[in-house]
C-alpha atoms as an extended CHARMM CRD file, in Angstrom:
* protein
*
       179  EXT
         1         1  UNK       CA              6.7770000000       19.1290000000      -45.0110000000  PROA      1               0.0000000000
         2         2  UNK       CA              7.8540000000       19.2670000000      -41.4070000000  PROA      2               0.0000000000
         3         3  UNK       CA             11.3700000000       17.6110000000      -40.3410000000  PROA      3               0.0000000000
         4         4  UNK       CA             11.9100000000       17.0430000000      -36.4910000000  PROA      4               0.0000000000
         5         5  UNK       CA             15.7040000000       16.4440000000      -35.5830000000  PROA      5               0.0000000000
         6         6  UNK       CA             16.2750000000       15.3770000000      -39.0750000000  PROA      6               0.0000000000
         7         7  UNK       CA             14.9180000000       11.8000000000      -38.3270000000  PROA      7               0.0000000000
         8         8  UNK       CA             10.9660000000       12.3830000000      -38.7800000000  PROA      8               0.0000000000
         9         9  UNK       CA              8.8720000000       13.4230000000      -41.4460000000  PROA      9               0.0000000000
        10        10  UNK       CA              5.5980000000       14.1790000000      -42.3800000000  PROA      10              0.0000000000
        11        11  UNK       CA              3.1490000000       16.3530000000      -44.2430000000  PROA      11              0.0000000000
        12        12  UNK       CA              0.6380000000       18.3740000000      -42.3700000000  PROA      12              0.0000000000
        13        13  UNK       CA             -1.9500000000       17.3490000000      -45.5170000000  PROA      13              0.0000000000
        14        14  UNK       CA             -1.7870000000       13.7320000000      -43.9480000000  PROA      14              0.0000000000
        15        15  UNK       CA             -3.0310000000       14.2080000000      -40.8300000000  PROA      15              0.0000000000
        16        16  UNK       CA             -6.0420000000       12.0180000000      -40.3090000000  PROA      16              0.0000000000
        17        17  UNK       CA             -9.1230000000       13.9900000000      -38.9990000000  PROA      17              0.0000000000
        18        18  UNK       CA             -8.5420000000       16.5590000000      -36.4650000000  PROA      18              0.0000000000
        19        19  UNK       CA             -4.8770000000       16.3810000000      -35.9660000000  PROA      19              0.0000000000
        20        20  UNK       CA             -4.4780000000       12.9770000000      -35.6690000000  PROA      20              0.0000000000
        21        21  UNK       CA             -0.7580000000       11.1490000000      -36.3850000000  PROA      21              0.0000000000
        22        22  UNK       CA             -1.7450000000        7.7140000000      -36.3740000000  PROA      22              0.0000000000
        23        23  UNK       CA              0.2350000000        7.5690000000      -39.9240000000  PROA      23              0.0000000000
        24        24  UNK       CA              3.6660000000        7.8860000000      -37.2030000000  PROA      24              0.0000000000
        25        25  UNK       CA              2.6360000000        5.0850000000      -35.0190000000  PROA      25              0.0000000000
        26        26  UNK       CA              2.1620000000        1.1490000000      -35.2210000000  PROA      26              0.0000000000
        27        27  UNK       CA             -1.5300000000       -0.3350000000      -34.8300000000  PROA      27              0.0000000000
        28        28  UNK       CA             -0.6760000000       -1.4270000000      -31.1870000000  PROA      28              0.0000000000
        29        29  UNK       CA              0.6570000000        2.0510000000      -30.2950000000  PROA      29              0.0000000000
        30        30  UNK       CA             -2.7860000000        3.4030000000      -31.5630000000  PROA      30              0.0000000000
        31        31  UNK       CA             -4.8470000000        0.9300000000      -29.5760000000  PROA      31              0.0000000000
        32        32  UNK       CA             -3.1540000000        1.6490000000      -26.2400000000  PROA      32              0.0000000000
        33        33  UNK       CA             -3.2790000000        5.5630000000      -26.6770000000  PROA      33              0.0000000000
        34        34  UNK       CA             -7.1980000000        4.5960000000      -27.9310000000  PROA      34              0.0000000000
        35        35  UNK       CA             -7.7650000000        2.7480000000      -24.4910000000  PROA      35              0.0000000000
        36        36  UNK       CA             -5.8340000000        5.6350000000      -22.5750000000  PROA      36              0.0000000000
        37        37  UNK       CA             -7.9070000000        8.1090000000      -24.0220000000  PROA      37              0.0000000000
        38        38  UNK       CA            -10.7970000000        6.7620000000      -23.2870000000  PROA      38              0.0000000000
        39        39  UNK       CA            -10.1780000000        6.0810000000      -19.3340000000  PROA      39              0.0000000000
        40        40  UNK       CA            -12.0510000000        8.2200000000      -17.4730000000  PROA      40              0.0000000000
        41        41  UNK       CA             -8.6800000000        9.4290000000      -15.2870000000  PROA      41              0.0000000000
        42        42  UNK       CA             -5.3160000000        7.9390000000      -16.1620000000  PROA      42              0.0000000000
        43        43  UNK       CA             -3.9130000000        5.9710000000      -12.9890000000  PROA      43              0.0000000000
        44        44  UNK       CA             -0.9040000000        7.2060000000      -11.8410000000  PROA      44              0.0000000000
        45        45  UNK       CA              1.8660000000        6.1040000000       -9.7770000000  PROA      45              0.0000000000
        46        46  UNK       CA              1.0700000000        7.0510000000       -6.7020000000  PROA      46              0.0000000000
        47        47  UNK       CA             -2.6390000000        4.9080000000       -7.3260000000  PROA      47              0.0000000000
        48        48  UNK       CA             -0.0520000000        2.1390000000       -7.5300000000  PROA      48              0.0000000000
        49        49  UNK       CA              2.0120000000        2.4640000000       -4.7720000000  PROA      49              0.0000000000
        50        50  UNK       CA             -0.4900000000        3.3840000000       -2.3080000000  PROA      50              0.0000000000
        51        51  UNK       CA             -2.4670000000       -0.1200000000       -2.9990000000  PROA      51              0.0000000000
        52        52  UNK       CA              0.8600000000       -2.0930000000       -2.5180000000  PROA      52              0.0000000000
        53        53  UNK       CA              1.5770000000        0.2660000000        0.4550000000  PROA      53              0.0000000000
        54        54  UNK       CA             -1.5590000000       -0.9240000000        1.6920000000  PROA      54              0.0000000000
        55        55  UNK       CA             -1.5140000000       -4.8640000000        0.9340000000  PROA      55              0.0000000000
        56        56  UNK       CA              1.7620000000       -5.0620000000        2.7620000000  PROA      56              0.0000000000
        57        57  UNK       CA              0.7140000000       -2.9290000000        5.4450000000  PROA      57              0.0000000000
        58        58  UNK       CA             -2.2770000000       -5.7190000000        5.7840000000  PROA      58              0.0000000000
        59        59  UNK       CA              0.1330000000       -8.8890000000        4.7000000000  PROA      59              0.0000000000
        60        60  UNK       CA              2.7850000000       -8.2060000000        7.2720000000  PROA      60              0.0000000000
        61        61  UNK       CA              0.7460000000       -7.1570000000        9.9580000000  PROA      61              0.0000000000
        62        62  UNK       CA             -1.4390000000      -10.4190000000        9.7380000000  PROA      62              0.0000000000
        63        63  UNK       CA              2.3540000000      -12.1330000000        9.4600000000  PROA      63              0.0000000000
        64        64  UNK       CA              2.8390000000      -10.5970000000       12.8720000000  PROA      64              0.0000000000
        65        65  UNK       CA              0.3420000000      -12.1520000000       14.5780000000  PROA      65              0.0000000000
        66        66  UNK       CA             -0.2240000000      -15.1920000000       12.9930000000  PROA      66              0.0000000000
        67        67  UNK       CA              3.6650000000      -15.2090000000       14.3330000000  PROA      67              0.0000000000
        68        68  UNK       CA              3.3660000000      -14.7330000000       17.7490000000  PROA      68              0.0000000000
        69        69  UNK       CA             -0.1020000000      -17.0740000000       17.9720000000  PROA      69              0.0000000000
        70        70  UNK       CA              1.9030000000      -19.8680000000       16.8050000000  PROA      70              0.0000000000
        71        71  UNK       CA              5.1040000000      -18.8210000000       19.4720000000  PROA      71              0.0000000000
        72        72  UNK       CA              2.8400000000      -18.0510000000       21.9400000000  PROA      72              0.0000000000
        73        73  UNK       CA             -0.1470000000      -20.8640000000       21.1400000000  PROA      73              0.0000000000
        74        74  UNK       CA             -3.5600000000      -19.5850000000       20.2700000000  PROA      74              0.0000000000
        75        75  UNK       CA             -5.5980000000      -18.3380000000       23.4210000000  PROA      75              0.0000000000
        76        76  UNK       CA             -2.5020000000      -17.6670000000       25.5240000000  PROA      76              0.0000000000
        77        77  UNK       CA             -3.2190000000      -15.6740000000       28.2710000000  PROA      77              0.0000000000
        78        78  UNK       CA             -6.5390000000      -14.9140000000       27.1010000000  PROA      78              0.0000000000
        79        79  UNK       CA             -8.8790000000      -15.5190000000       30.1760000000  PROA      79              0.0000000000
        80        80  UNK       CA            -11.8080000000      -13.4980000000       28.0820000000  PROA      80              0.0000000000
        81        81  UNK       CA            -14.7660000000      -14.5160000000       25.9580000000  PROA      81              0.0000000000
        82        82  UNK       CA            -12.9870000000      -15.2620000000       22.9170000000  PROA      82              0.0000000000
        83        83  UNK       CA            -11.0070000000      -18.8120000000       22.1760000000  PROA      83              0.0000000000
        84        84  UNK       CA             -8.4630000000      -18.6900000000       19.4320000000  PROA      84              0.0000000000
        85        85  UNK       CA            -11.1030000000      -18.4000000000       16.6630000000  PROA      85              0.0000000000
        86        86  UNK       CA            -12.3520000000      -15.4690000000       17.9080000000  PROA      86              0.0000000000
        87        87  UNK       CA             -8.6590000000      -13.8220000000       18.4370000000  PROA      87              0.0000000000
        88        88  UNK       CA             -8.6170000000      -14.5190000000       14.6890000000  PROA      88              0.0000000000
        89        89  UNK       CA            -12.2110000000      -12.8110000000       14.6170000000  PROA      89              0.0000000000
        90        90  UNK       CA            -10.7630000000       -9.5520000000       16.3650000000  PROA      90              0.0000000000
        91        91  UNK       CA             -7.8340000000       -9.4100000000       14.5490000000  PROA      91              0.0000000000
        92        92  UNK       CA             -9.8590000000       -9.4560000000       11.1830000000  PROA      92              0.0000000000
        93        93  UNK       CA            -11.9980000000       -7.0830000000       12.7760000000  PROA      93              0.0000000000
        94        94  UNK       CA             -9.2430000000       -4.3740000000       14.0630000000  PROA      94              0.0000000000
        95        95  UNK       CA             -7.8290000000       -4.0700000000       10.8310000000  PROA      95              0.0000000000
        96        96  UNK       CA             -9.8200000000       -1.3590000000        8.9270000000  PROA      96              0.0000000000
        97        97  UNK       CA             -8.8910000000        0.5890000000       12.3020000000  PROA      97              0.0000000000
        98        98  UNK       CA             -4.9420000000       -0.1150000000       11.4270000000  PROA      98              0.0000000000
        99        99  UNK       CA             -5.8580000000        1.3810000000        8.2040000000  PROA      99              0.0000000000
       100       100  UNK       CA             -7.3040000000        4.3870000000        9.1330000000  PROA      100             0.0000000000
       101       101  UNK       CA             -4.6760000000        5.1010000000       11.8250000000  PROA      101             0.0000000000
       102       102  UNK       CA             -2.0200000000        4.7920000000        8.8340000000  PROA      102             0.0000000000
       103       103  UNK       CA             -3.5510000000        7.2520000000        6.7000000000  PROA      103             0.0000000000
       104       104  UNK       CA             -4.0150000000        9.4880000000        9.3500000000  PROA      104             0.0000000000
       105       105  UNK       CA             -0.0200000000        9.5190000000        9.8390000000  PROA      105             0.0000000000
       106       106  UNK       CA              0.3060000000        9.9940000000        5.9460000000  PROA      106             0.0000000000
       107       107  UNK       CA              1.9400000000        6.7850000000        5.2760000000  PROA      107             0.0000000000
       108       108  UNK       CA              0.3760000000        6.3690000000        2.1650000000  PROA      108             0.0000000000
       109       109  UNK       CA              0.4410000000        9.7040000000        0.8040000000  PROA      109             0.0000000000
       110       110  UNK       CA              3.9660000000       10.7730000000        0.7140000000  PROA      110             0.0000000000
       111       111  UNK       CA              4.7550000000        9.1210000000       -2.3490000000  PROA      111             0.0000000000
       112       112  UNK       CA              2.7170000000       10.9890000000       -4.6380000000  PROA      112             0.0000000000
       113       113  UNK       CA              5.0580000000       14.1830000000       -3.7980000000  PROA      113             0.0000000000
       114       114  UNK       CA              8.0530000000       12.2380000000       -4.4380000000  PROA      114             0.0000000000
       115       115  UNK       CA              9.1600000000        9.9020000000       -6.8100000000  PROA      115             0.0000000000
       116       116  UNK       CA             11.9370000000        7.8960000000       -4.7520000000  PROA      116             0.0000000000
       117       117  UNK       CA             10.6610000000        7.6340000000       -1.2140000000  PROA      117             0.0000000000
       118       118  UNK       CA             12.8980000000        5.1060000000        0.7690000000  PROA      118             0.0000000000
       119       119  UNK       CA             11.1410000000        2.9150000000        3.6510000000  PROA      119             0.0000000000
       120       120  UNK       CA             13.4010000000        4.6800000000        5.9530000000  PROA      120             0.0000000000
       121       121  UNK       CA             11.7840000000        7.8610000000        6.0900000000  PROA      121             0.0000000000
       122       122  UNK       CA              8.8270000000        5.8620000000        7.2950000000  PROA      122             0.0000000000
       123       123  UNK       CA             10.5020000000        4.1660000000       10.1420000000  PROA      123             0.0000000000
       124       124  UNK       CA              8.7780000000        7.0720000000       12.6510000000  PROA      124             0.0000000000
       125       125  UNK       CA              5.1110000000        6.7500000000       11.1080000000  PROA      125             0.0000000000
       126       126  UNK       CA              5.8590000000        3.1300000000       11.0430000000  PROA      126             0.0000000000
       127       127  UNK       CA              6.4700000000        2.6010000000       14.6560000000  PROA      127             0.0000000000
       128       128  UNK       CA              3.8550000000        5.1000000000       15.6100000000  PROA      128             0.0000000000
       129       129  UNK       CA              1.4590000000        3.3580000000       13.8720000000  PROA      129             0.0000000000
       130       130  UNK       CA              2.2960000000       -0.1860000000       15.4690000000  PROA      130             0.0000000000
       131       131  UNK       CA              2.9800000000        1.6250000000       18.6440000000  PROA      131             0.0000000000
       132       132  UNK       CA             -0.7410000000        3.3280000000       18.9310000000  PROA      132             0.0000000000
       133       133  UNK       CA             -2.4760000000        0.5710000000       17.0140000000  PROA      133             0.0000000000
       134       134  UNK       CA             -1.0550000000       -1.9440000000       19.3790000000  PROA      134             0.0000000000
       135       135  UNK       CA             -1.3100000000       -0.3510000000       22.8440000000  PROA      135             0.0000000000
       136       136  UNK       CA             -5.4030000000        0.8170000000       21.6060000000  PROA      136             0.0000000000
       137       137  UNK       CA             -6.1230000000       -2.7210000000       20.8130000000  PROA      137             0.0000000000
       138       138  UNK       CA             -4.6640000000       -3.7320000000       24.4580000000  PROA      138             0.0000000000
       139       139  UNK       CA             -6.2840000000       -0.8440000000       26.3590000000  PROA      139             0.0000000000
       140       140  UNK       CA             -9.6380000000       -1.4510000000       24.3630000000  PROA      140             0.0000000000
       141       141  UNK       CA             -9.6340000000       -5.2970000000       25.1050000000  PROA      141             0.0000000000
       142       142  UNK       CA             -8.4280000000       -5.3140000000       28.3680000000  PROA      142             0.0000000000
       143       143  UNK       CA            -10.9750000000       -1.7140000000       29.2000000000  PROA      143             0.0000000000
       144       144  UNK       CA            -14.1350000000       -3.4420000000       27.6660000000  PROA      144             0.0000000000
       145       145  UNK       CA            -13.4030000000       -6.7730000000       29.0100000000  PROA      145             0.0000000000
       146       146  UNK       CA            -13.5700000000       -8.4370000000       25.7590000000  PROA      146             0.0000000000
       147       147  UNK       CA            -10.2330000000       -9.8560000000       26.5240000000  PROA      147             0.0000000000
       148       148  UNK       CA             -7.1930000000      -10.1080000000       28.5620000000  PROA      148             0.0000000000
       149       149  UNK       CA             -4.2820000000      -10.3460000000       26.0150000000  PROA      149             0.0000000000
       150       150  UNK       CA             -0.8280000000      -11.7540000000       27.8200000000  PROA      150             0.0000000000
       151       151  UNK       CA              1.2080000000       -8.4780000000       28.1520000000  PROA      151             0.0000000000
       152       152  UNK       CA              4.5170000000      -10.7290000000       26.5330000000  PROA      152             0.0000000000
       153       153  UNK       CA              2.1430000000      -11.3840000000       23.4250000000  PROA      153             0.0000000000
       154       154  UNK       CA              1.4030000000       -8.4270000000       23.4070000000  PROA      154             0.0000000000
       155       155  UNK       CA              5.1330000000       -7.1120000000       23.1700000000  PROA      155             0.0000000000
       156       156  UNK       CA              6.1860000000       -9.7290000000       20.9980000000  PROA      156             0.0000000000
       157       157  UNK       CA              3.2500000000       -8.7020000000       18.2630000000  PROA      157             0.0000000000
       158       158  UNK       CA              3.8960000000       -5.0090000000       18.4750000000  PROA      158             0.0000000000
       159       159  UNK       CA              7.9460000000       -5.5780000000       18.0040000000  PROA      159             0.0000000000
       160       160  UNK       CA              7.8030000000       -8.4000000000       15.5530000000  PROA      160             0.0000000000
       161       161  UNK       CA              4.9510000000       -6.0280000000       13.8020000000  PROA      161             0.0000000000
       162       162  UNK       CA              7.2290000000       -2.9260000000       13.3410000000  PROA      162             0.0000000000
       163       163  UNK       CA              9.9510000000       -5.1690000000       12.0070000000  PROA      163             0.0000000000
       164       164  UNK       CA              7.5410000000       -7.0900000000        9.1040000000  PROA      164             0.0000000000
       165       165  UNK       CA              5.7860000000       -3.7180000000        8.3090000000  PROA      165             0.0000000000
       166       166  UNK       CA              9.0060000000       -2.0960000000        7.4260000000  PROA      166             0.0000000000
       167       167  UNK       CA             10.5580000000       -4.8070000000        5.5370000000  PROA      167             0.0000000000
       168       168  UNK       CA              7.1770000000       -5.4170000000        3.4730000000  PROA      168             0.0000000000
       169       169  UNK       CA              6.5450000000       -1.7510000000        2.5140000000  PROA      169             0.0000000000
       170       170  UNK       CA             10.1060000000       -1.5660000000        1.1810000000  PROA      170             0.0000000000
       171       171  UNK       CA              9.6090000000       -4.8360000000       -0.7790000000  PROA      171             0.0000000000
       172       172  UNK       CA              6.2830000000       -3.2690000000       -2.1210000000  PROA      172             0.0000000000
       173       173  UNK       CA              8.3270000000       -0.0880000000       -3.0700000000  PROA      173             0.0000000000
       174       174  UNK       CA             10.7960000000       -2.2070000000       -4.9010000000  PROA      174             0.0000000000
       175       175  UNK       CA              8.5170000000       -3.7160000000       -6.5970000000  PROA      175             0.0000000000
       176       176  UNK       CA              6.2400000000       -1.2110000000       -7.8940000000  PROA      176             0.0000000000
       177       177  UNK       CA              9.7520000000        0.5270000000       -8.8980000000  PROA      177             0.0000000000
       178       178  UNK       CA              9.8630000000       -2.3660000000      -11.5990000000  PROA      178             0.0000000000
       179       179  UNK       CA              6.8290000000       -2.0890000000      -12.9850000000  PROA      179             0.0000000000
């Protein structure tokens, strides 16, 4: 008989096939190292953050310019080929770019080196990120001819963008800290 800390007991003769303890557990404990087990790769944290990292990256930048379309009015200053649908359109359009722009300045893979990772050591990536996103999507339009975004929209977005992006990302830190 084997006694660890004085509190637990058991015989190695009772182990149940090849050194199995499912004697010390309760059925539920069982079932959810069963369905662990079986999972081809265990999430981790870091699966979790960088999907919330992610959705509030999207969230608040959509936030940002639904925002200054409804300050502004849709189509302000646009003079191109789109009306405010197709704003809507390009938005939708420029956001896997976003994406890729934010993973390229690692803002959704610091958190798998540490385990608290405030927003503010983002602040830097997170204006870069609005700052090159926005000023590429203004040169590109405005370059190709697709459009002719008002330079005050275009402000407002890119400051009002920085501001939501921050604030959401530390909301969706806070919140996978709870979980």
């Amino acid at each position: 008989e084997i006694e660890v800390e004085g509190t637990l007991s058991f015989k190695p003769e009772r182990l149940n096939g090849a050194g199995r303890f499912d004697h010390l557990a309760d059925r539920r404990t069982i079932e959810i190292l069963e369905h662990r087990r079986s999972m081809r790769q265990p999430r981790r944290r870091g699966w979790l953050i960088r999907r919330a990292l992610l959705s509030a990256d999207v969230v608040s930048l959509a936030a940002a310019f639904l925002a200054v379309e409804l300050i502004f009015g849709p189509g302000n200053g646009s003079n191109g080929r789109f009306d405010s649908l197709g704003e809507y359109a390009l938005f939708i359009v420029s956001l896997p770019g976003w994406i890729v722009i934010a993973k390229l300045y690692g803002l959704y893979d610091q958190d798998e080196e540490r385990t608290h990772h405030p927003t503010t050591d983002d602040l830097v990536g997170v204006f870069n990120l609005v700052t090159l996103g926005t000023w590429l999507f203004y040169a590109g339009t405005r370059l190709t001819g697709i459009a002719h975004p008002n330079l005050n929209k275009v402000i407002a977005s890119w400051a009002l963008a920085i501001v939501l992006v921050t604030l959401a990302r530390s909301c969706a830190r806070a919140l996978c800290r709870r979980s």
